[in-house]
Amino acid sequence: MKTSISGYTKLAGVIAKPIKHSLSPIIHNKAYEVANIDAVYLAFDVEERAFNNVLQSVLNMDMLGVNISMPYKRLAYEACDEISSEAQLIGVVNTVVPKNGSLVGFNTDGIGFVDSLSSQAVDVKGKRIMVLGAGGAAKAIICQCALEQASEIVVFKRNNSSFESISKELEEISKKTNLSIKVVDYANQKLMAKEIKKSQIIVNATQIGMGEDTQIPVHSMEGINQNHVLVDLIYHPLETEFLKQGKEKQATVINGLGMLVYQAAYAFKLMTGKEMPVKQIEEMLLDKWR
Ligand code: NAP
C-alpha cells in the first residue's frame, strides 16, 4: 500500500456501479508499488447521471486514466473523442486515457485474452476457435481473435430472446474482419460434438463452473484430447471442472487469471507507458486467494 502521497502523486481509477468488489484497485496499486510509480488507483461508484462529468475529470484533473466497468462501457464509448480499432469493433470501451486534451477509448479485454494465451505459448492466429457463450467477454474475445486472424470462430449460444440480435452483431463483425463467425444453438449436442473435433481452442465464456458449480460448459468431453487448448475465463475457482477434466484428457488448460492480469497490464501500459510486473501481480492474487 502506498504510504507517501504528495503533490506529485497522480490519480487513476475504475468507474462503475457497483464497484466495491473490484480487483482493479488491488492490482493497479500493487503494480504502482512494484514498478515504483507515484500514483494511486481508486474505485469510483458513480450514478449514471454523473457519468459524463466524472469521465471528464480524466482531463480536468490530469488523471493517468480510468478503467470502465458495467454498466458504463457503452456510455464511455459514446463519450470518447477517439476510439481504438479493437474498441470500435467491440462497440464498448473499458479503458479511457487522456491524449492532447482528448479522451481516447480502448478495450483491453480481448487483448488480455490473447496476451494470456501468448504467455502460455498459444497463438490464436490460424486457429479454429469454439466459444461457449456470447456475452460481453465472449464478444471482446471474438473481435480480438478476428483481428489476430484466427481461421474460423464458432459460437455456441442459447437460443433465447437475444439469439437473433447477437447473431446479427457477430455477422457484422464477420463482414468487417473478413472472418467466418458462425453462431449456433447451444442446445445442439450433435453439432457441438462435431465442432469439438474440428476446433483447436475451446473457450468457456459462460458462468458455468464458477464458484461451487461443478458443471461443465460442453455437453460432453468426448473428442477432447492432447491437441486441444481449453480456456476457461473463470478464475474462481482457478481449476474449474471443465479444466480438470480437460487436464485428464491431456489437453492444454488455461484459466481466467491470465486474462484478468493481462487486460489490466495493457490498461496499465496505456496509462503509465510502463510494463506491468505481471508475474508479481499474479503471485499477489494467488496469495490472496490461498
Ligand atoms: P455475460 O455478459 O453475462 O455473458 C454470459 C454468457 O454465458 C451469455 O451468452 C449467456 O447466455 C451464457 N450462459 C450463462 N449461463 C449459461 C448456461 N447455463 N448455459 C448456456 N449459456 C450460458 O457475462 P460475461 O461478462 O461475458 O462473462 C462471462 C464469463 O467470463 C464469466 O464467468 C466471467 O466471470 C468471465 N470473465 C472473466 C474475465 C477475466 O478477466 N478472466 C473477464 C470477463 C469475464 P445467454 O446469451 O443465452 O444469456
Short mmCIF file of N, CA and C and ligand atoms in Angstrom, two decimals, residues 133-138 157-158 160 162 186 205-208 210 233-235 256 259-260 263, ligand 1:
data_model
loop_
_atom_site.label_atom_id
_atom_site.label_comp_id
_atom_site.label_asym_id
_atom_site.label_seq_id
_atom_site.Cartn_x
_atom_site.Cartn_y
_atom_site.Cartn_z
N GLY A 133 -20.88 -19.39 -25.11
CA GLY A 133 -21.41 -18.15 -24.55
C GLY A 133 -21.14 -16.99 -25.49
N ALA A 134 -22.00 -15.98 -25.41
CA ALA A 134 -21.87 -14.85 -26.34
C ALA A 134 -22.17 -13.53 -25.63
N GLY A 135 -21.70 -13.41 -24.38
CA GLY A 135 -21.90 -12.16 -23.63
C GLY A 135 -20.77 -11.17 -23.89
N GLY A 136 -20.59 -10.24 -22.95
CA GLY A 136 -19.60 -9.18 -23.13
C GLY A 136 -18.18 -9.70 -23.31
N ALA A 137 -17.78 -10.65 -22.47
CA ALA A 137 -16.40 -11.16 -22.56
C ALA A 137 -16.20 -11.92 -23.87
N ALA A 138 -17.20 -12.74 -24.24
CA ALA A 138 -17.09 -13.51 -25.48
C ALA A 138 -16.92 -12.57 -26.67
N LYS A 157 -24.47 -20.42 -28.47
CA LYS A 157 -25.26 -19.52 -27.63
C LYS A 157 -26.66 -20.07 -27.45
N ARG A 158 -27.22 -19.88 -26.27
CA ARG A 158 -28.60 -20.37 -26.04
C ARG A 158 -29.56 -19.68 -27.01
N ASN A 160 -32.33 -18.05 -27.19
CA ASN A 160 -33.35 -17.31 -26.44
C ASN A 160 -33.60 -15.95 -27.10
N SER A 162 -32.22 -13.15 -27.11
CA SER A 162 -31.10 -12.35 -27.65
C SER A 162 -30.36 -13.06 -28.80
N TYR A 186 -26.76 -23.47 -28.68
CA TYR A 186 -26.03 -24.16 -27.60
C TYR A 186 -26.62 -25.55 -27.31
N ALA A 205 -16.84 -19.05 -22.10
CA ALA A 205 -17.15 -17.65 -21.76
C ALA A 205 -18.54 -17.56 -21.14
N THR A 206 -18.95 -18.66 -20.46
CA THR A 206 -20.21 -18.63 -19.70
C THR A 206 -19.83 -18.63 -18.21
N GLN A 207 -20.86 -18.56 -17.36
CA GLN A 207 -20.59 -18.62 -15.91
C GLN A 207 -20.61 -20.07 -15.41
N ILE A 208 -20.78 -21.03 -16.32
CA ILE A 208 -20.88 -22.44 -15.89
C ILE A 208 -19.53 -22.92 -15.33
N MET A 210 -18.46 -21.72 -12.24
CA MET A 210 -17.98 -20.69 -11.32
C MET A 210 -18.30 -21.05 -9.87
N LEU A 233 -12.58 -18.74 -18.82
CA LEU A 233 -12.39 -17.34 -18.39
C LEU A 233 -12.57 -17.18 -16.89
N ILE A 234 -13.13 -18.21 -16.27
CA ILE A 234 -13.37 -18.16 -14.82
C ILE A 234 -12.03 -18.26 -14.07
N TYR A 235 -11.88 -17.46 -13.00
CA TYR A 235 -10.67 -17.61 -12.16
C TYR A 235 -11.03 -17.95 -10.72
N GLY A 256 -8.75 -18.30 -16.10
CA GLY A 256 -9.05 -16.88 -16.36
C GLY A 256 -8.13 -15.89 -15.67
N MET A 259 -6.09 -13.77 -18.21
CA MET A 259 -6.86 -12.72 -18.90
C MET A 259 -7.08 -11.53 -17.96
N LEU A 260 -7.41 -11.84 -16.70
CA LEU A 260 -7.63 -10.78 -15.71
C LEU A 260 -6.38 -9.89 -15.58
N GLN A 263 -5.31 -8.10 -19.15
CA GLN A 263 -6.12 -6.95 -19.57
C GLN A 263 -5.76 -5.73 -18.72
P1 NAP B 1 -22.36 -12.22 -19.69
O1 NAP B 1 -22.29 -10.98 -20.49
O2 NAP B 1 -23.45 -12.38 -18.68
O3 NAP B 1 -22.45 -13.46 -20.72
C1 NAP B 1 -22.54 -14.79 -20.29
C2 NAP B 1 -22.81 -15.71 -21.46
O4 NAP B 1 -22.87 -17.03 -20.95
C3 NAP B 1 -24.13 -15.44 -22.16
O5 NAP B 1 -24.01 -15.63 -23.55
C4 NAP B 1 -25.05 -16.49 -21.54
O6 NAP B 1 -26.05 -16.97 -22.40
C5 NAP B 1 -24.08 -17.64 -21.34
N1 NAP B 1 -24.58 -18.53 -20.29
C6 NAP B 1 -24.71 -18.27 -18.97
N2 NAP B 1 -25.19 -19.34 -18.34
C7 NAP B 1 -25.39 -20.30 -19.29
C8 NAP B 1 -25.87 -21.63 -19.26
N3 NAP B 1 -26.27 -22.20 -18.12
N4 NAP B 1 -25.92 -22.31 -20.42
C9 NAP B 1 -25.52 -21.76 -21.58
N5 NAP B 1 -25.04 -20.48 -21.67
C10 NAP B 1 -24.98 -19.79 -20.54
O7 NAP B 1 -21.01 -12.45 -18.89
P2 NAP B 1 -19.54 -12.01 -19.31
O8 NAP B 1 -19.23 -10.72 -18.70
O9 NAP B 1 -19.39 -12.19 -20.77
O10 NAP B 1 -18.68 -13.10 -18.51
C11 NAP B 1 -18.67 -14.45 -18.90
C12 NAP B 1 -17.69 -15.25 -18.05
O11 NAP B 1 -16.37 -14.74 -18.24
C13 NAP B 1 -17.95 -15.14 -16.56
O12 NAP B 1 -17.65 -16.38 -15.99
C14 NAP B 1 -16.97 -14.07 -16.09
O13 NAP B 1 -16.61 -14.22 -14.76
C15 NAP B 1 -15.80 -14.37 -17.01
N6 NAP B 1 -14.93 -13.21 -17.26
C16 NAP B 1 -13.61 -13.33 -16.96
C17 NAP B 1 -12.75 -12.29 -17.21
C18 NAP B 1 -11.29 -12.44 -16.89
O14 NAP B 1 -10.58 -11.43 -16.89
N7 NAP B 1 -10.81 -13.65 -16.63
C19 NAP B 1 -13.24 -11.11 -17.77
C20 NAP B 1 -14.60 -11.02 -18.07
C21 NAP B 1 -15.43 -12.08 -17.81
P3 NAP B 1 -27.25 -16.08 -23.00
O15 NAP B 1 -26.61 -15.25 -24.06
O16 NAP B 1 -28.19 -17.05 -23.52
O17 NAP B 1 -27.77 -15.28 -21.84
#
